[in-house]
Coordinates of C-alpha atoms in Angstrom, one line a residue:
Chain L
M980 CA -22.7 54.8 -57.6
K981 CA -25.4 57.3 -58.6
F982 CA -26.9 57.3 -55.1
M983 CA -23.7 58.4 -53.3
S984 CA -23.5 62.2 -52.7
S985 CA -20.2 64.1 -53.4
R986 CA -19.7 64.4 -49.7
G987 CA -20.0 60.7 -49.2
A988 CA -17.6 60.0 -52.0
F989 CA -15.1 62.4 -50.5
T990 CA -15.3 60.8 -47.1
V991 CA -14.9 57.3 -48.6
G992 CA -12.0 58.5 -50.7
F993 CA -10.4 60.1 -47.6
L994 CA -10.6 56.8 -45.7
V995 CA -9.3 54.8 -48.6
G996 CA -6.4 57.2 -49.1
T997 CA -5.4 57.1 -45.4
C998 CA -5.5 53.4 -45.2
T999 CA -3.6 52.8 -48.4
L1000 CA -0.8 55.2 -47.5
Y1001 CA -0.6 53.7 -44.0
V1002 CA -0.1 50.3 -45.3
F1003 CA 2.5 51.5 -47.8
L1004 CA 4.4 53.5 -45.1
Q1005 CA 4.3 50.5 -42.7
Q1006 CA 6.0 48.4 -45.3
V1007 CA 8.6 50.9 -46.2
W1008 CA 9.3 53.3 -43.4
F1009 CA 8.4 51.8 -40.0
E1010 CA 9.9 48.4 -40.7
R1011 CA 13.2 49.9 -41.6
K1012 CA 13.4 51.7 -38.2
A1013 CA 12.7 48.5 -36.3
S1014 CA 15.6 46.6 -37.9
I1015 CA 18.3 49.1 -37.0
R1016 CA 19.0 47.3 -33.7
Q1017 CA 22.2 45.3 -34.2
P1018 CA 23.8 45.4 -30.8
E1019 CA 26.4 42.7 -31.5
E1020 CA 28.4 44.3 -34.2
R1021 CA 29.9 47.2 -32.4
N1022 CA 32.4 45.2 -30.4
W1023 CA 33.8 43.1 -33.3
L1024 CA 35.9 44.0 -36.3
K1025 CA 35.0 41.6 -39.0
N1026 CA 37.9 40.7 -41.1
Q1027 CA 37.6 37.8 -43.6
S1028 CA 35.3 35.7 -41.5
A1029 CA 37.3 36.3 -38.3
L1030 CA 35.9 38.5 -35.5
F1031 CA 38.6 40.7 -33.8
N1032 CA 37.5 41.8 -30.4
L1033 CA 37.7 45.6 -30.2
N1034 CA 37.4 46.1 -26.5
H1035 CA 37.6 43.8 -23.6
P1036 CA 34.1 43.8 -22.4
H1037 CA 33.6 45.5 -19.1
H1038 CA 31.7 48.5 -17.7
T1039 CA 33.4 51.9 -17.2
G1040 CA 34.8 52.5 -13.8
E1041 CA 35.2 48.8 -13.0
D1042 CA 38.4 47.5 -11.4
G1043 CA 39.2 44.9 -14.0
A1044 CA 43.0 45.6 -13.9
V1045 CA 43.9 41.9 -13.5
A1046 CA 41.6 40.7 -16.2
D1047 CA 42.6 43.5 -18.6
S1048 CA 46.3 42.7 -18.0
L1049 CA 45.7 39.1 -18.7
Y1050 CA 43.7 40.0 -21.8
K1051 CA 46.6 41.8 -23.3
R1052 CA 49.3 39.4 -22.4
V1053 CA 47.6 36.1 -23.0
R1054 CA 45.9 36.4 -26.4
V1055 CA 43.4 33.7 -27.0
L1056 CA 41.9 32.8 -30.4
C1057 CA 38.7 30.8 -30.0
W1058 CA 37.4 28.7 -32.9
V1059 CA 34.1 27.1 -32.6
M1060 CA 33.3 23.9 -34.4
T1061 CA 29.8 24.2 -35.9
G1062 CA 27.8 23.6 -39.1
P1063 CA 25.3 25.4 -41.3
A1064 CA 22.4 23.8 -39.6
N1065 CA 23.6 24.9 -36.2
L1066 CA 24.6 28.5 -36.8
Q1067 CA 21.2 29.9 -35.7
K1068 CA 20.3 27.1 -33.3
K1069 CA 23.5 26.9 -31.3
A1070 CA 26.4 29.0 -32.6
R1071 CA 24.4 32.2 -32.2
H1072 CA 24.1 31.7 -28.5
V1073 CA 27.9 31.1 -28.2
K1074 CA 28.4 34.4 -30.1
N1075 CA 26.1 36.2 -27.7
T1076 CA 27.7 35.0 -24.6
W1077 CA 31.1 33.6 -23.6
S1078 CA 32.9 34.0 -27.0
R1079 CA 32.7 37.8 -26.5
H1080 CA 35.6 37.4 -24.1
C1081 CA 38.0 35.9 -26.6
N1082 CA 40.6 38.1 -28.4
I1083 CA 39.8 36.6 -31.7
L1084 CA 36.7 34.5 -32.6
L1085 CA 36.1 32.2 -35.6
F1086 CA 33.2 29.9 -36.4
M1087 CA 34.3 26.8 -38.4
S1088 CA 31.7 25.3 -40.6
S1089 CA 31.6 23.2 -43.8
V1090 CA 30.2 26.1 -45.8
D1091 CA 31.2 29.7 -46.0
D1092 CA 28.8 32.2 -44.4
P1093 CA 30.1 35.7 -44.7
D1094 CA 27.2 37.2 -42.7
F1095 CA 27.4 35.2 -39.5
P1096 CA 30.5 35.0 -40.2
A1097 CA 31.5 31.4 -40.6
V1098 CA 34.5 29.9 -42.4
G1099 CA 33.8 27.1 -44.9
L1100 CA 36.3 24.3 -44.5
D1101 CA 35.1 22.6 -47.6
T1102 CA 34.1 19.4 -45.8
K1103 CA 30.8 17.6 -45.6
E1104 CA 28.8 17.5 -42.4
G1105 CA 28.6 14.6 -39.9
R1106 CA 30.5 13.0 -37.1
D1107 CA 32.9 11.3 -39.5
Q1108 CA 34.0 14.8 -40.7
L1109 CA 35.0 16.0 -37.3
Y1110 CA 38.7 15.4 -37.6
W1111 CA 38.8 16.7 -41.1
K1112 CA 37.2 19.9 -39.9
T1113 CA 39.7 20.1 -37.0
I1114 CA 42.7 19.6 -39.2
R1115 CA 41.6 22.2 -41.7
A1116 CA 40.5 24.6 -39.0
F1117 CA 43.9 24.5 -37.2
H1118 CA 45.7 24.9 -40.5
Y1119 CA 43.6 27.9 -41.4
V1120 CA 44.0 29.5 -38.0
L1121 CA 47.8 29.2 -38.1
E1122 CA 48.0 30.5 -41.6
K1123 CA 45.7 33.5 -41.2
H1124 CA 46.1 34.4 -37.6
G1125 CA 49.3 32.8 -36.3
N1126 CA 50.7 36.1 -35.3
D1127 CA 47.5 37.6 -33.8
A1128 CA 47.3 35.2 -30.9
D1129 CA 49.3 33.2 -28.5
W1130 CA 46.9 30.3 -27.7
F1131 CA 44.4 28.6 -29.9
Y1132 CA 41.3 27.1 -28.3
K1133 CA 39.0 24.7 -30.0
A1134 CA 35.4 24.5 -28.7
D1135 CA 32.1 22.9 -29.8
D1136 CA 29.0 24.9 -30.3
D1137 CA 27.7 23.4 -27.1
T1138 CA 30.7 24.1 -25.0
Y1139 CA 30.6 27.0 -22.4
V1140 CA 34.0 28.5 -21.7
V1141 CA 35.1 31.0 -19.0
V1142 CA 37.8 32.6 -21.1
D1143 CA 39.2 34.7 -18.2
N1144 CA 39.8 31.5 -16.2
L1145 CA 41.5 30.0 -19.3
R1146 CA 43.8 33.0 -19.4
W1147 CA 44.6 32.5 -15.7
L1148 CA 45.6 28.9 -16.3
L1149 CA 47.7 29.7 -19.4
A1150 CA 49.5 32.7 -17.9
N1151 CA 51.9 30.5 -16.1
Y1152 CA 53.2 29.0 -19.4
S1153 CA 54.8 30.4 -22.5
P1154 CA 53.2 30.1 -25.9
D1155 CA 56.6 29.0 -27.2
E1156 CA 56.4 25.8 -25.1
P1157 CA 55.0 22.8 -26.9
I1158 CA 52.1 22.1 -24.6
Y1159 CA 48.3 21.8 -24.7
F1160 CA 45.6 21.7 -22.1
G1161 CA 42.1 20.2 -21.7
R1162 CA 40.3 17.5 -19.8
R1163 CA 42.9 14.8 -19.8
F1164 CA 41.9 11.2 -20.7
K1165 CA 44.2 8.3 -20.2
P1166 CA 43.4 5.4 -22.6
Y1167 CA 45.0 4.8 -26.0
V1168 CA 47.7 7.5 -25.8
K1169 CA 50.6 7.1 -23.4
Q1170 CA 50.7 10.7 -22.1
G1171 CA 46.9 10.9 -22.4
Y1172 CA 44.8 13.0 -24.7
M1173 CA 42.3 15.9 -24.3
S1174 CA 38.5 15.5 -24.4
G1175 CA 37.1 17.1 -27.5
G1176 CA 33.8 18.2 -26.0
A1177 CA 35.3 20.0 -23.0
G1178 CA 37.5 21.9 -25.5
Y1179 CA 41.3 22.0 -25.6
V1180 CA 43.9 24.8 -26.1
L1181 CA 47.2 24.6 -28.0
S1182 CA 50.1 26.9 -27.5
K1183 CA 51.5 28.6 -30.6
E1184 CA 54.4 26.1 -30.6
A1185 CA 52.1 23.2 -30.3
L1186 CA 50.0 24.5 -33.2
R1187 CA 53.2 25.0 -35.3
R1188 CA 54.3 21.4 -34.6
Y1189 CA 50.8 20.1 -35.4
V1190 CA 50.8 21.8 -38.8
E1191 CA 54.4 20.7 -39.4
G1192 CA 53.4 17.1 -38.6
F1193 CA 50.9 17.1 -41.4
R1194 CA 53.4 18.6 -43.8
T1195 CA 55.9 15.9 -43.0
K1196 CA 53.2 13.3 -43.0
V1197 CA 54.1 12.2 -39.5
C1198 CA 50.5 13.0 -38.7
T1199 CA 47.6 12.1 -41.0
H1200 CA 43.9 11.7 -40.8
T1201 CA 44.1 8.5 -38.8
S1202 CA 40.5 8.3 -37.7
S1203 CA 37.4 10.4 -37.3
V1204 CA 37.6 10.3 -33.5
E1205 CA 38.9 13.9 -33.4
D1206 CA 40.1 14.2 -29.9
L1207 CA 42.0 10.9 -29.9
A1208 CA 43.6 11.5 -33.3
M1209 CA 44.7 15.0 -32.1
G1210 CA 46.2 13.4 -29.0
Q1211 CA 48.1 10.9 -31.0
C1212 CA 49.5 13.5 -33.3
M1213 CA 50.5 15.7 -30.3
E1214 CA 52.4 12.9 -28.7
K1215 CA 54.2 12.1 -32.0
M1216 CA 55.2 15.7 -32.4
G1217 CA 56.5 16.0 -28.8
V1218 CA 53.8 18.3 -27.5
Q1219 CA 53.3 17.8 -23.8
A1220 CA 49.8 17.0 -22.4
G1221 CA 49.5 19.6 -19.6
D1222 CA 47.8 19.3 -16.2
S1223 CA 45.0 21.7 -16.2
R1224 CA 43.8 21.2 -12.6
D1225 CA 43.9 24.1 -10.2
T1226 CA 46.2 24.5 -7.2
L1227 CA 43.8 22.3 -5.1
H1228 CA 43.9 19.6 -7.9
R1229 CA 40.3 20.2 -8.9
E1230 CA 39.5 19.8 -12.6
T1231 CA 38.9 22.9 -14.7
F1232 CA 37.8 21.4 -18.1
H1233 CA 34.5 19.5 -17.8
P1234 CA 33.0 17.1 -20.3
F1235 CA 29.5 17.4 -19.0
V1236 CA 27.1 20.1 -17.7
P1237 CA 27.7 21.5 -14.1
D1238 CA 24.8 19.7 -12.5
Q1239 CA 26.0 16.3 -13.7
H1240 CA 29.4 16.8 -12.2
L1241 CA 28.0 18.3 -9.0
T1242 CA 25.1 15.9 -8.3
G1243 CA 25.3 13.0 -10.8
K1244 CA 26.3 9.6 -9.6
F1245 CA 28.0 8.0 -12.5
P1246 CA 27.5 4.2 -12.4
K1247 CA 30.8 2.4 -12.0
S1248 CA 30.4 0.8 -15.4
F1249 CA 30.2 4.2 -17.1
W1250 CA 33.2 4.8 -19.4
Y1251 CA 34.1 8.0 -17.6
W1252 CA 35.6 6.3 -14.7
N1253 CA 38.1 4.5 -16.8
Y1254 CA 38.9 7.5 -19.0
C1255 CA 39.9 10.2 -16.6
Y1256 CA 43.6 10.6 -16.2
Y1257 CA 43.3 12.1 -12.7
P1258 CA 41.1 10.7 -9.9
I1259 CA 37.4 11.6 -10.2
V1260 CA 35.9 13.6 -7.4
E1261 CA 32.1 13.6 -7.1
G1262 CA 30.1 16.4 -5.4
A1263 CA 31.1 19.9 -4.8
Q1264 CA 34.9 19.4 -5.2
C1265 CA 34.4 18.0 -8.7
C1266 CA 34.9 21.4 -10.2
S1267 CA 37.4 24.2 -9.6
D1268 CA 36.0 27.6 -8.5
L1269 CA 37.9 28.8 -11.5
A1270 CA 36.4 26.3 -13.9
V1271 CA 37.2 26.8 -17.6
S1272 CA 34.7 24.8 -19.5
F1273 CA 31.5 22.7 -19.6
H1274 CA 30.1 20.6 -22.4
Y1275 CA 26.6 19.7 -23.6
V1276 CA 25.5 23.2 -22.7
D1277 CA 22.4 24.1 -24.8
G1278 CA 21.4 27.6 -26.0
T1279 CA 19.4 28.6 -23.1
M1280 CA 21.9 27.4 -20.6
M1281 CA 24.6 29.6 -22.2
Y1282 CA 22.8 32.7 -21.0
L1283 CA 22.3 31.1 -17.6
M1284 CA 26.0 30.3 -17.3
E1285 CA 26.9 33.8 -18.3
Y1286 CA 24.6 35.2 -15.6
Y1287 CA 26.0 32.9 -12.9
T1288 CA 29.6 33.6 -13.9
Y1289 CA 29.7 37.3 -14.4
H1290 CA 26.7 38.7 -12.5
L1291 CA 25.0 36.7 -9.8
R1292 CA 26.8 36.8 -6.5
A1293 CA 26.1 36.9 -2.8
Y1294 CA 26.6 40.3 -1.2
G1295 CA 29.5 40.4 1.2
Y1296 CA 30.8 37.0 0.1
R1297 CA 34.6 37.0 0.2
Y1298 CA 36.0 34.5 -2.3
R1299 CA 37.3 31.5 -0.4
Y1300 CA 39.6 30.3 -3.2
L1301 CA 42.4 32.9 -3.6
P1302 CA 44.6 31.5 -6.3
P1303 CA 48.1 33.0 -6.8
V1304 CA 48.3 35.7 -9.4
P1305 CA 50.2 34.3 -12.4
K1306 CA 53.9 35.3 -12.2
E1307 CA 53.9 36.8 -15.6
L1308 CA 51.6 39.7 -14.7
S1309 CA 53.5 43.0 -14.3
L1310 CA 51.9 43.8 -11.0
A1311 CA 53.8 44.0 -7.7
P1312 CA 53.0 40.9 -5.6
A1313 CA 51.2 42.6 -2.7
E1314 CA 49.1 44.8 -5.0
A1315 CA 48.3 41.9 -7.2
D1316 CA 47.1 39.8 -4.3
Q1317 CA 44.8 42.6 -3.1
K1318 CA 43.4 43.1 -6.5
A1319 CA 42.8 39.4 -7.1
S1320 CA 41.2 38.8 -3.8
H1321 CA 39.0 41.8 -3.8
P1322 CA 35.5 40.6 -4.7
N1323 CA 34.9 43.3 -7.3
A1324 CA 38.0 42.6 -9.3
A1325 CA 37.4 38.9 -9.5
A1326 CA 33.6 39.3 -10.1
E1327 CA 33.7 42.2 -12.5
A1328 CA 36.7 41.0 -14.5
G1329 CA 35.5 40.5 -18.0
A1330 CA 31.8 41.2 -17.3
G1331 CA 30.2 41.7 -20.6
K1332 CA 27.2 43.6 -21.7
L1333 CA 24.9 40.7 -21.2
Chain K
M729 CA -21.2 60.8 -61.4
I730 CA -18.2 62.8 -62.4
S731 CA -18.5 65.1 -59.5
E732 CA -18.7 62.1 -57.1
G733 CA -15.7 60.5 -58.8
S734 CA -13.7 63.7 -58.4
S735 CA -14.8 64.1 -54.8
F736 CA -13.6 60.6 -54.2
I737 CA -10.2 61.3 -55.7
K738 CA -9.9 64.5 -53.8
G739 CA -10.8 62.6 -50.6
M740 CA -8.2 60.0 -51.4
A741 CA -5.5 62.5 -52.0
L742 CA -6.3 64.4 -48.8
G743 CA -6.4 61.1 -46.9
A744 CA -3.0 60.2 -48.1
V745 CA -1.6 63.6 -47.2
F746 CA -3.2 63.4 -43.7
C747 CA -1.7 60.0 -43.1
L748 CA 1.8 61.2 -44.2
L749 CA 1.5 64.2 -41.9
L750 CA 0.6 62.0 -39.0
A751 CA 3.5 59.7 -39.7
I752 CA 6.0 62.5 -39.9
M753 CA 4.7 64.1 -36.7
G754 CA 4.7 60.7 -35.0
S755 CA 8.4 60.2 -35.8
F756 CA 9.3 63.6 -34.5
S757 CA 7.2 63.4 -31.4
P758 CA 9.0 64.1 -28.0
I759 CA 8.0 60.6 -26.8
Q760 CA 10.9 58.9 -28.7
P761 CA 11.7 55.3 -28.2
S762 CA 15.2 55.4 -26.6
S763 CA 18.0 55.5 -29.1
P764 CA 19.5 52.2 -30.1
D765 CA 22.7 53.1 -28.2
A766 CA 21.1 53.6 -24.8
E767 CA 19.0 50.5 -25.2
E768 CA 21.8 48.1 -25.8
E769 CA 23.9 49.4 -22.9
H770 CA 22.0 47.7 -20.2
H771 CA 19.9 44.7 -20.7
H772 CA 19.9 44.1 -17.0
H773 CA 19.8 46.1 -13.8
H774 CA 22.4 46.4 -11.2
V775 CA 21.3 46.1 -7.6
I776 CA 20.7 49.7 -6.5
A777 CA 21.6 50.4 -2.9
P778 CA 18.8 51.4 -0.6
S779 CA 18.1 55.1 -1.1
N780 CA 18.5 56.0 2.5
K781 CA 21.0 58.8 2.3
D782 CA 22.7 57.8 5.6
M783 CA 23.3 54.3 4.3
Q784 CA 25.2 55.6 1.3
L785 CA 27.5 57.5 3.5
L786 CA 28.6 54.4 5.2
S787 CA 31.8 52.7 4.1
E788 CA 31.7 49.3 2.4
A789 CA 33.2 47.7 5.4
H790 CA 30.6 49.1 7.7
M791 CA 27.8 47.9 5.4
L792 CA 29.3 44.4 5.3
E793 CA 29.4 44.4 9.1
L794 CA 25.8 45.4 9.3
S795 CA 24.7 42.8 6.8
Q796 CA 26.4 40.2 9.0
K797 CA 24.5 41.5 12.0
V798 CA 21.1 41.2 10.3
R799 CA 19.7 37.8 11.1
V800 CA 17.0 35.9 9.3
Y801 CA 14.7 33.0 10.5
C802 CA 13.7 30.9 7.5
A803 CA 10.4 29.1 7.6
I804 CA 10.2 26.5 4.8
M805 CA 6.8 25.1 4.0
V806 CA 7.3 21.5 3.0
T807 CA 5.3 18.4 2.2
P808 CA 6.5 14.8 1.6
K809 CA 5.6 15.3 -2.1
V810 CA 8.5 17.7 -2.5
L811 CA 11.0 15.6 -0.6
V812 CA 13.7 16.0 -3.3
H813 CA 13.5 19.8 -3.2
W814 CA 13.3 19.7 0.6
A815 CA 16.5 17.7 0.8
A816 CA 18.2 20.0 -1.8
V817 CA 17.2 23.1 0.1
N818 CA 18.5 21.6 3.3
E819 CA 21.8 21.0 1.6
T820 CA 22.1 24.3 -0.1
W821 CA 20.7 27.7 0.5
A822 CA 19.0 27.1 3.9
K823 CA 22.4 26.8 5.4
H824 CA 22.8 30.5 5.0
C825 CA 19.8 31.3 7.2
D826 CA 20.5 32.0 10.9
K827 CA 17.8 29.7 11.9
T828 CA 15.8 27.3 9.7
A829 CA 12.6 25.5 10.4
Y830 CA 10.8 23.1 8.1
Y831 CA 7.0 23.1 8.6
S832 CA 5.5 20.0 7.2
S833 CA 1.9 18.9 6.4
E834 CA 2.7 15.5 7.9
S835 CA 5.8 13.9 9.4
S836 CA 8.4 12.4 7.2
K837 CA 10.8 9.7 8.2
A838 CA 13.5 11.0 5.9
L839 CA 14.0 14.5 7.2
E840 CA 13.4 16.4 10.3
S841 CA 10.4 18.8 10.4
I842 CA 7.8 20.4 12.6
D843 CA 4.8 18.4 11.9
L844 CA 1.7 20.7 11.7
Q845 CA -0.7 17.9 10.8
E846 CA -2.6 20.1 8.4
Q847 CA -3.5 19.4 4.8
D848 CA -4.7 22.8 4.0
E849 CA -1.9 25.2 3.0
W850 CA -3.4 28.4 4.4
A851 CA -3.9 26.7 7.7
R852 CA -0.3 25.5 7.6
I853 CA 0.9 29.0 6.9
R854 CA -1.0 30.3 9.9
K855 CA 0.4 27.7 12.2
A856 CA 3.9 28.0 10.9
L857 CA 4.0 31.8 11.2
M858 CA 2.7 31.6 14.8
H859 CA 5.3 29.0 15.6
A860 CA 8.0 31.1 14.0
Y861 CA 6.9 34.2 15.9
E862 CA 7.0 32.4 19.2
N863 CA 10.4 30.8 18.6
A864 CA 12.1 33.7 17.0
G865 CA 14.4 34.2 19.9
N866 CA 16.2 37.4 19.1
L867 CA 15.8 37.1 15.3
R868 CA 13.9 40.0 13.9
W869 CA 13.4 39.0 10.2
F870 CA 11.5 36.1 8.7
F871 CA 11.6 34.5 5.3
M872 CA 8.9 32.1 4.3
A873 CA 9.2 30.0 1.1
R874 CA 8.5 26.7 -0.4
P875 CA 11.4 24.4 -1.2
T876 CA 10.9 24.9 -4.9
T877 CA 12.3 28.4 -4.4
F878 CA 16.0 29.2 -4.4
A879 CA 17.0 32.1 -2.2
I880 CA 20.2 33.9 -1.7
I881 CA 20.0 35.0 1.9
E882 CA 23.0 37.3 1.8
N883 CA 21.3 39.3 -0.9
L884 CA 18.0 39.4 1.2
K885 CA 20.1 40.7 4.1
Y886 CA 21.6 43.4 1.8
L887 CA 18.1 44.4 0.9
I888 CA 16.9 44.8 4.5
L889 CA 20.1 46.3 5.8
D890 CA 18.6 49.8 6.2
K891 CA 15.1 48.7 7.3
D892 CA 14.1 48.8 10.9
P893 CA 12.4 45.5 12.0
S894 CA 10.2 47.4 14.4
Q895 CA 8.5 48.8 11.4
P896 CA 6.0 46.6 9.5
F897 CA 7.7 45.3 6.4
Y898 CA 6.1 42.7 4.2
L899 CA 8.5 42.2 1.2
G900 CA 8.8 40.3 -1.9
R901 CA 7.6 40.4 -5.5
S902 CA 4.5 42.5 -5.3
Q903 CA 1.5 42.0 -7.5
N904 CA -1.9 43.6 -7.8
S905 CA -5.2 41.7 -8.0
G906 CA -7.8 44.4 -8.5
E907 CA -7.5 46.5 -5.4
L908 CA -5.5 44.0 -3.4
E909 CA -1.8 44.4 -3.4
Y910 CA -0.1 41.1 -2.3
V911 CA 3.4 39.5 -2.3
E912 CA 3.8 36.4 -4.4
Y913 CA 4.5 33.2 -2.5
D914 CA 6.6 31.6 -5.2
S915 CA 9.5 33.9 -4.9
G916 CA 9.4 34.0 -1.1
I917 CA 8.0 36.4 1.4
A918 CA 10.0 38.4 3.9
F919 CA 8.5 39.8 7.1
S920 CA 9.9 42.1 9.7
Y921 CA 9.2 41.3 13.4
E922 CA 6.6 44.0 13.6
A923 CA 4.7 42.8 10.6
L924 CA 4.5 39.3 12.0
R925 CA 3.4 40.7 15.4
R926 CA 0.5 42.6 13.7
L927 CA -0.4 39.4 11.8
M928 CA -0.5 37.5 15.1
E929 CA -3.1 40.0 16.4
V930 CA -5.3 39.5 13.4
L931 CA -4.9 35.7 13.2
K932 CA -6.5 35.4 16.6
S933 CA -9.7 37.1 15.5
D934 CA -11.8 34.9 13.3
D935 CA -13.7 37.9 11.9
L936 CA -10.8 39.7 10.4
C937 CA -8.8 36.8 9.3
P938 CA -10.9 33.6 9.0
E939 CA -9.4 30.2 8.6
Q940 CA -11.8 29.4 5.8
S941 CA -12.1 32.0 3.2
R942 CA -15.5 33.5 3.0
S943 CA -15.7 33.8 -0.7
L944 CA -17.3 31.2 -2.9
W945 CA -14.1 30.3 -4.7
K946 CA -10.7 29.4 -3.2
V947 CA -8.6 32.4 -2.6
S948 CA -4.8 31.7 -2.9
E949 CA -2.8 31.7 0.3
E950 CA -0.7 34.7 -0.7
K951 CA -3.9 36.7 -1.2
Q952 CA -5.4 35.6 2.1
L953 CA -2.2 36.6 3.8
A954 CA -2.3 40.0 2.2
I955 CA -6.0 40.5 3.2
C956 CA -5.2 39.7 6.8
L957 CA -2.1 42.0 6.9
K958 CA -4.2 44.7 5.3
M959 CA -6.5 44.5 8.4
R960 CA -3.7 45.8 10.5
R961 CA -2.3 48.2 7.9
A962 CA 0.8 46.3 6.8
P963 CA 0.7 46.7 3.0
P964 CA 3.6 45.3 0.9
S965 CA 6.5 47.7 1.3
G966 CA 8.1 47.2 -2.0
G967 CA 11.6 45.8 -2.7

C-alpha cells in the first residue's frame, strides 16, 4: 500500500474501526436490550411447572367486585391438554388469553418443558394416548394441587373458556359434592357423559373419587376415547353428571366454534343430533349469553374471542340477560343485583391486560 | 509504509472509540423508548370520551339519553354479487339503525332494495346519497357502508353525541393520498346533515364534481367523494 498517504490510511482505519465495533456492539449490547420484554411472567408465580395466578386480572378503579368475590370463593385449576409440537403453535395462545383468568394453570404434555412450563406425563403422543394423559393429569393435579383449588377444569389447547362464567355456574354448588359439568352427551352412559373438546370440570370430591376409582381398580384405562371413558368412571364412582345450562335452558359448553352453533345447519344425519342430552337449539338461542366454552378455536381466534368477551361492547347497551347472583356470594341481595346488572361490572369483570 | 500502518491503526482505534461514544450517548438520550413496564400496560386503547368539556360534566344517565336521541340513517350499497353479506347485514347490525335503505346496482328478487340501475359505483353513490338526503325525514346523521362492513351503530352514536349535525362532519377512518385527505370507504363513512347538504350543492354542478373523473386513471370512489366535499370545504373531521 505504498501509494496510500498516512491521512488516507488513518481515514480507512477510522471507518474500519467504527464498523467493526458497531457490529460487535450490536451483537452484544443492543440485542440484549430488545429481549427484556417478557410481559407474561409478571402475573404468574411459577412453581414446579404450575402457574399460580398472582392477581385477578383487571384494571385499577374497575368495579369488579362480583368477579373478584367469585375468584376468591370458587378457585378453579385449569389444566390444558397439549403436546410438545403444539406448545408454540396453540398452547401459547391459550396462555396469552383466557387461561390468565384461572386461579392455577397447568399445561399437560408428554414431555417436561420447564420453560413454558409444561408437565411431562411420560406418555407418547397421539389420539390413542389421550385417556392415559387424562388419567395421569388428574392424578398429578390431585396430588400436587388438591388443596389449592376447589374445581378442576380440563381443556384442550383449542378450547376457549370464559372462566368467569364457569365460576358463576359453579358457585351454586359445593366442591364437596360429587358432581361434574360439561356439554352433556347421552349415548353409551346412562347418566350421560361430558364432551372432551368442550372441556369439563370436576368438583374436588369428584376428583377424589376418580383417583380412588383407579386405586381400587373400579376404573381402569378402558379405551382411548377419553371423554367416554371418563364418563363411565364417573358413573361407576357415583359422581353426578350435572346440568350446565343457564336459567333459560341454553347450553353453556359448546363442542364447536360460535359461528357453527349460531349459523350452521347441521344435517339431520350428523352425529351431533343423536348425542346431545338436551334438545338442540339452532340460531341465536343456541348459546347462553354467559357461555363457558367453545371448541376448535384456533390461535388467532383466541385473541378475537378475548376481545369480544372482555372488550367490545355497544355503548349504552343494558344487558338483557340478568342471571341471579349465586347464593354463595357474601353480598346483600339488592346490592348484588345492582352490581351484577350494571354494565360495567359484568363487562369489566375479569378484563385482562390484553 | 510503517507510518501508514500506524496511521491506520490509530484511525481504527479512534473509530472504535467514536462508535462506543455514540452508542453510550444513544442509550442515554432523552428520546428513550418507553420503559418495558409502561409498554405492557396497555396494548389497546380505551374509547376516550369526546373532549368537549361540557359533555364530560354530564352524568352517565344523561349521556345515555342523548345517545338514544341521536338517530342515524344507514345507506348500504349492495350488489347481487354480495347477496350473502347483504342478507347477513339485514339480519344483524342494520337493525340498530333508525332507518335503513339498501341501494342496489340492479334489482334482486331475494331482498328488497332501491334499484338505482347503475353499474358504476361512483354514480351509485351519488344517486344513493341524493336519495338519502331527500328521504331523511328528521334524521340528521347518515352512515354509508358496503355490506362487507360490520358496524356497531351504538358506538357510532356515542362518537357523534357531542357533534352538532348542522356543522359539516365527514367522519370515518381518515387517510392521506398526497394532498388529499379522504375517509376510507371500507370502514364506513358517516355524514352529518350539513355535510350532505353541501355535497348536494356540489353534485349538481358538473364542473366541480363530475360524474366521470377527469383524470386518465380511475380514481377510487372514496377519493372522488373527498374531492367533491373539499369543493365546499367539508374536510374529514377526524374521529
